[in-house]
Short mmCIF file of C-alpha atoms and ligand atoms in Angstrom, two decimals:
data_model
loop_
_atom_site.label_atom_id
_atom_site.label_comp_id
_atom_site.label_asym_id
_atom_site.label_seq_id
_atom_site.Cartn_x
_atom_site.Cartn_y
_atom_site.Cartn_z
CA MET Z 273 -7.93 2.65 -36.41
CA THR Z 274 -7.96 4.08 -32.89
CA THR Z 275 -4.67 4.56 -31.09
CA ILE Z 276 -4.39 4.53 -27.30
CA GLY Z 277 -1.44 6.30 -25.71
CA ILE Z 278 -0.54 4.38 -22.55
CA ILE Z 279 1.71 5.99 -19.96
CA GLY Z 280 2.94 3.26 -17.63
CA ALA Z 281 4.02 -0.16 -18.83
CA GLY Z 282 3.74 -2.14 -15.61
CA GLU Z 283 0.97 -4.54 -14.57
CA VAL Z 284 -1.94 -2.30 -15.57
CA GLY Z 285 -0.50 -0.58 -18.64
CA SER Z 286 0.68 -3.82 -20.20
CA GLN Z 287 -2.64 -5.63 -19.56
CA ILE Z 288 -4.74 -2.79 -20.94
CA ALA Z 289 -2.43 -2.79 -23.98
CA ARG Z 290 -2.96 -6.52 -24.39
CA ALA Z 291 -6.75 -6.25 -24.14
CA ALA Z 292 -6.82 -3.23 -26.46
CA ILE Z 293 -4.75 -4.90 -29.17
CA ALA Z 294 -6.91 -8.03 -28.98
CA ASN Z 295 -9.86 -5.75 -29.72
CA GLY Z 296 -8.36 -3.99 -32.73
CA TYR Z 297 -6.68 -0.93 -31.21
CA THR Z 298 -3.11 0.15 -31.74
CA VAL Z 299 -1.14 1.25 -28.69
CA VAL Z 300 1.83 3.49 -28.06
CA ILE Z 301 3.20 2.71 -24.62
CA ALA Z 302 5.75 4.37 -22.34
CA ASN Z 303 7.51 3.79 -19.05
CA SER Z 304 9.81 6.09 -17.08
CA ARG Z 305 13.10 4.56 -18.22
CA GLY Z 306 12.72 4.98 -21.97
CA PRO Z 307 11.42 3.03 -24.99
CA GLU Z 308 14.62 1.00 -25.34
CA THR Z 309 13.74 -0.78 -22.08
CA LEU Z 310 10.39 -2.01 -23.47
CA THR Z 311 11.71 -4.29 -26.22
CA ARG Z 312 10.47 -7.46 -24.56
CA LEU Z 313 6.98 -6.10 -23.86
CA ILE Z 314 6.61 -4.85 -27.44
CA ALA Z 315 7.76 -8.21 -28.80
CA GLY Z 316 5.02 -9.85 -26.75
CA LEU Z 317 2.34 -7.36 -27.79
CA GLY Z 318 3.12 -7.59 -31.50
CA ALA Z 319 2.89 -5.27 -34.49
CA SER Z 320 0.02 -3.15 -33.13
CA ALA Z 321 2.25 -1.81 -30.33
CA ARG Z 322 5.24 0.47 -30.25
CA ALA Z 323 7.27 1.92 -27.43
CA ALA Z 324 7.80 5.65 -27.01
CA THR Z 325 8.45 8.33 -24.45
CA ALA Z 326 5.54 9.41 -22.28
CA ALA Z 327 5.17 12.65 -24.28
CA GLU Z 328 5.17 10.73 -27.57
CA ALA Z 329 2.61 8.23 -26.28
CA ALA Z 330 0.40 11.08 -25.07
CA ALA Z 331 0.67 12.87 -28.41
CA ALA Z 332 -0.01 9.72 -30.45
CA GLY Z 333 -3.15 8.65 -28.60
CA ASP Z 334 -6.67 9.46 -29.75
CA PHE Z 335 -7.19 9.04 -26.03
CA ALA Z 336 -4.78 8.08 -23.28
CA VAL Z 337 -4.39 5.87 -20.23
CA ILE Z 338 -2.30 6.88 -17.23
CA ALA Z 339 -1.27 3.66 -15.51
CA VAL Z 340 1.14 5.35 -13.15
CA PRO Z 341 0.77 6.30 -9.48
CA LEU Z 342 -0.14 9.95 -8.84
CA LYS Z 343 2.62 12.26 -7.66
CA LEU Z 344 1.96 15.59 -5.98
CA ILE Z 345 4.24 17.27 -8.53
CA ASN Z 346 2.89 16.48 -11.99
CA ASP Z 347 5.20 14.31 -14.09
CA ILE Z 348 2.67 13.54 -16.83
CA PRO Z 349 2.89 15.47 -20.16
CA ALA Z 350 0.02 17.95 -19.85
CA GLN Z 351 0.50 19.72 -23.16
CA GLU Z 352 0.38 16.54 -25.26
CA LEU Z 353 -2.78 15.42 -23.42
CA ALA Z 354 -4.59 18.75 -23.85
CA GLY Z 355 -8.20 18.28 -24.94
CA LYS Z 356 -8.00 14.47 -24.73
CA ILE Z 357 -9.91 11.95 -22.67
CA VAL Z 358 -7.46 10.48 -20.17
CA LEU Z 359 -8.22 7.28 -18.24
CA ASP Z 360 -6.64 7.34 -14.79
CA THR Z 361 -6.09 3.92 -13.21
CA ASN Z 362 -4.44 5.22 -10.06
CA ASN Z 363 -5.25 3.92 -6.60
CA TYR Z 364 -4.23 5.92 -3.55
CA MET Z 365 -1.61 3.97 -1.65
CA PRO Z 366 0.02 6.18 1.01
CA GLY Z 367 2.41 3.38 1.96
CA ARG Z 368 3.71 3.43 -1.61
CA ASP Z 369 3.22 7.06 -2.68
CA GLY Z 370 3.28 9.05 0.57
CA HIS Z 371 0.41 10.95 2.18
CA PHE Z 372 -1.56 13.59 0.27
CA PRO Z 373 -3.16 15.80 2.98
CA VAL Z 374 -6.15 16.94 0.90
CA VAL Z 375 -6.98 13.32 0.12
CA ASP Z 376 -6.48 12.18 3.72
CA SER Z 377 -8.83 14.94 4.91
CA GLY Z 378 -11.52 13.97 2.40
CA GLU Z 379 -11.35 17.35 0.69
CA LYS Z 380 -10.43 15.88 -2.69
CA THR Z 381 -10.02 12.55 -4.43
CA VAL Z 382 -6.82 11.56 -6.20
CA HIS Z 383 -8.65 11.80 -9.49
CA GLU Z 384 -9.68 15.39 -8.80
CA LEU Z 385 -6.00 16.10 -8.17
CA ARG Z 386 -5.13 14.47 -11.49
CA GLN Z 387 -7.80 16.62 -13.16
CA GLU Z 388 -6.19 19.71 -11.59
CA GLN Z 389 -2.77 18.64 -12.87
CA LEU Z 390 -4.15 18.11 -16.39
CA PRO Z 391 -6.79 20.86 -16.49
CA THR Z 392 -7.46 20.79 -20.22
CA SER Z 393 -7.81 17.00 -20.36
CA LYS Z 394 -10.94 15.05 -19.49
CA ILE Z 395 -9.97 12.75 -16.64
CA VAL Z 396 -11.95 9.59 -16.07
CA LYS Z 397 -11.32 7.03 -13.34
CA ALA Z 398 -11.26 3.56 -14.92
CA PHE Z 399 -9.96 0.02 -14.40
CA THR Z 400 -9.04 0.74 -10.78
CA HIS Z 401 -10.88 -2.07 -9.02
CA ILE Z 402 -9.86 -5.05 -11.09
CA GLN Z 403 -6.64 -6.94 -10.59
CA ALA Z 404 -4.54 -6.26 -13.67
CA PRO Z 405 -3.58 -9.89 -14.39
CA THR Z 406 -7.29 -10.84 -14.53
CA LEU Z 407 -8.35 -7.97 -16.79
CA PHE Z 408 -7.84 -9.83 -20.03
CA GLY Z 409 -8.91 -13.37 -19.19
CA PHE Z 410 -11.70 -12.59 -16.73
CA ALA Z 411 -13.89 -10.55 -19.02
CA ARG Z 412 -16.98 -12.08 -20.49
CA PRO Z 413 -19.44 -10.70 -23.03
CA ALA Z 414 -22.33 -10.23 -20.61
CA GLY Z 415 -22.90 -10.39 -16.88
CA SER Z 416 -20.48 -9.95 -14.00
CA PRO Z 417 -18.17 -8.43 -13.10
CA ASP Z 418 -19.22 -4.84 -13.67
CA LEU Z 419 -16.76 -1.98 -13.38
CA ALA Z 420 -17.31 1.56 -12.10
CA VAL Z 421 -16.42 4.70 -14.04
CA SER Z 422 -16.20 8.27 -12.68
CA SER Z 423 -15.65 11.57 -14.46
CA ASP Z 424 -16.73 15.18 -14.58
CA HIS Z 425 -17.03 14.81 -18.39
CA PRO Z 426 -19.97 12.81 -19.80
CA GLU Z 427 -18.12 12.11 -23.07
CA ALA Z 428 -15.32 10.49 -21.05
CA VAL Z 429 -17.84 8.27 -19.25
CA SER Z 430 -19.28 7.28 -22.64
CA LEU Z 431 -15.86 6.39 -24.01
CA VAL Z 432 -14.98 4.22 -21.00
CA THR Z 433 -18.42 2.58 -21.00
CA GLY Z 434 -17.81 1.62 -24.63
CA LEU Z 435 -14.30 0.39 -23.90
CA TYR Z 436 -15.49 -1.70 -20.93
CA ASP Z 437 -18.17 -3.18 -23.19
CA THR Z 438 -15.60 -3.98 -25.86
CA PHE Z 439 -13.38 -5.68 -23.26
CA GLY Z 440 -16.38 -7.66 -21.95
CA TYR Z 441 -17.47 -5.67 -18.90
CA ASP Z 442 -20.64 -3.80 -18.06
CA SER Z 443 -20.33 -0.53 -16.18
CA VAL Z 444 -21.83 1.56 -13.41
CA ASP Z 445 -21.51 5.34 -13.62
CA ASN Z 446 -20.13 6.61 -10.31
CA SER Z 447 -19.60 10.23 -11.39
CA PRO Z 448 -18.47 12.88 -10.65
CA LEU Z 449 -14.78 12.57 -9.71
CA SER Z 450 -15.59 13.81 -6.21
CA GLU Z 451 -17.49 10.52 -5.68
CA SER Z 452 -14.69 8.32 -7.02
CA TRP Z 453 -13.45 7.45 -3.51
CA ARG Z 454 -16.41 5.03 -3.32
CA SER Z 455 -14.45 2.47 -5.34
CA GLY Z 456 -11.04 3.22 -3.81
CA PRO Z 457 -8.77 0.98 -1.73
CA GLY Z 458 -10.41 -0.27 1.46
CA THR Z 459 -14.01 0.13 0.26
CA PRO Z 460 -16.43 -2.78 -0.22
CA VAL Z 461 -16.05 -2.43 -4.01
CA TRP Z 462 -12.30 -2.75 -3.62
CA HIS Z 463 -12.46 -5.76 -1.29
CA ARG Z 464 -14.87 -7.54 -3.59
CA SER Z 465 -12.59 -6.89 -6.57
CA LEU Z 466 -9.86 -8.85 -4.79
CA MET Z 467 -12.24 -11.82 -4.72
CA GLY Z 468 -13.04 -11.80 -8.44
CA GLY Z 469 -15.30 -8.81 -8.99
CA GLN Z 470 -19.00 -8.11 -8.54
CA SER Z 471 -22.22 -8.15 -10.48
CA HIS Z 472 -24.11 -5.00 -11.42
CA ASP Z 473 -26.45 -5.09 -8.40
CA ALA Z 474 -23.61 -5.81 -5.97
CA LEU Z 475 -21.50 -3.01 -7.43
CA VAL Z 476 -24.34 -0.49 -7.13
CA ARG Z 477 -24.96 -1.61 -3.55
CA ASN Z 478 -21.27 -1.57 -2.62
CA LEU Z 479 -20.78 1.91 -4.06
CA ALA Z 480 -23.80 3.14 -2.06
CA VAL Z 481 -22.71 1.70 1.30
CA ALA Z 482 -19.07 2.86 1.06
CA THR Z 483 -17.81 5.06 3.85
CA ARG Z 484 -14.91 7.40 3.37
CA LEU Z 485 -11.86 5.87 4.97
CA ARG Z 486 -9.04 7.81 6.48
CA ALA Z 487 -5.75 6.88 4.85
CA GLU Z 488 -4.36 5.60 8.17
CA GLN Z 489 -7.05 2.94 8.40
N1 LIG A 545 -1.61 -3.76 -10.34
C1 LIG A 545 -2.94 -3.80 -10.29
O1 LIG A 545 -3.57 -4.86 -10.31
C2 LIG A 545 -3.70 -2.49 -10.28
C3 LIG A 545 -5.09 -2.55 -10.50
C4 LIG A 545 -5.80 -1.36 -10.57
C5 LIG A 545 -5.15 -0.15 -10.41
N2 LIG A 545 -3.79 -0.12 -10.18
C6 LIG A 545 -3.14 1.22 -10.06
O2 LIG A 545 -2.64 1.56 -11.36
C7 LIG A 545 -1.40 2.29 -11.23
C8 LIG A 545 -0.30 1.50 -11.94
O3 LIG A 545 -0.15 0.27 -11.23
P1 LIG A 545 0.79 -0.91 -11.75
O4 LIG A 545 0.51 -2.06 -10.86
O5 LIG A 545 0.67 -1.06 -13.22
O6 LIG A 545 2.23 -0.31 -11.39
P2 LIG A 545 3.64 -0.86 -11.83
O7 LIG A 545 3.55 -2.30 -12.25
O8 LIG A 545 4.60 -0.48 -10.76
O9 LIG A 545 4.00 -0.02 -13.14
C9 LIG A 545 4.12 1.37 -13.11
C10 LIG A 545 4.60 1.82 -14.48
O10 LIG A 545 4.60 3.25 -14.51
C11 LIG A 545 5.81 3.69 -15.12
N3 LIG A 545 6.04 5.07 -14.69
C12 LIG A 545 6.19 5.56 -13.46
N4 LIG A 545 6.34 6.90 -13.50
C13 LIG A 545 6.26 7.26 -14.81
C14 LIG A 545 6.33 8.48 -15.52
N5 LIG A 545 6.50 9.64 -14.87
N6 LIG A 545 6.22 8.46 -16.87
C15 LIG A 545 6.05 7.29 -17.54
N7 LIG A 545 5.96 6.10 -16.92
C16 LIG A 545 6.07 6.08 -15.58
C17 LIG A 545 6.83 2.68 -14.65
O11 LIG A 545 7.96 2.75 -15.45
P3 LIG A 545 9.40 2.26 -14.92
O12 LIG A 545 9.25 0.81 -14.58
O13 LIG A 545 10.31 2.52 -16.06
O14 LIG A 545 9.72 3.11 -13.72
C18 LIG A 545 6.02 1.39 -14.83
O15 LIG A 545 6.06 0.97 -16.16
C19 LIG A 545 -1.17 2.44 -9.72
O16 LIG A 545 -1.66 3.66 -9.31
C20 LIG A 545 -1.96 1.29 -9.12
O17 LIG A 545 -2.37 1.57 -7.81
C21 LIG A 545 -3.07 -1.26 -10.10
#
């Protein structure tokens, strides 16, 4: 049985946990305040879930999900994630997280920064342009919506493509991480995701026509 270590137990972390458990995974999930604060979530998720610290969740996972906003100073357990595929669900929200100058200038994407913070992990951008509450119920076995995936590691793209498929989504490979801004907040892909997602052709088209937005816009 495959275990997913999920760091972040808010909207995204809890919904990915729910979808994963429904598809036969076990999950170990963490927040910032400690496992004792996750009793209610674990009761709702059932016997295939347990709460842990972030380091324990990272260590337990065959692969991991970071469902936590990026910080400029790394607060994610790098050692426990060494060598693992790590799905990063982060969206850049300067109003929430503050400005990151290298992202604002277009020099780097937030996911490249995450890859720098976790250099021995294989970062893959995933689940960023779907509203978390719709992730579980919206999926269907074939057809729209499709989801984008970006990574510098082909094996990480393969894993996410398989996971999307298991959850009922098809995928479009928008690698490498330096191209991942094309599905970020403010882009056509992002706007369409707020209206229920997009089919394969629309996603390909929307990724292609994206223009890099300055964070102030
Ligand atoms: N919400 C959506 O629909 C959506 C969709 C796609 C992508 N995203 C992106 O996904 C990320 C997570 O969003 P969200 O909506 O799930 O946020 P959220 O509801 O605010 O939840 C964030 C979670 O992260 C935990 N956390 C924060 N810092 C941590 C740390 N250092 N170690 C362990 N846990 C930590 C929080 O724990 P505490 O509560 O204990 O502090 C909380 O459980 C964001 O970057 C967001 O932009 C969101």
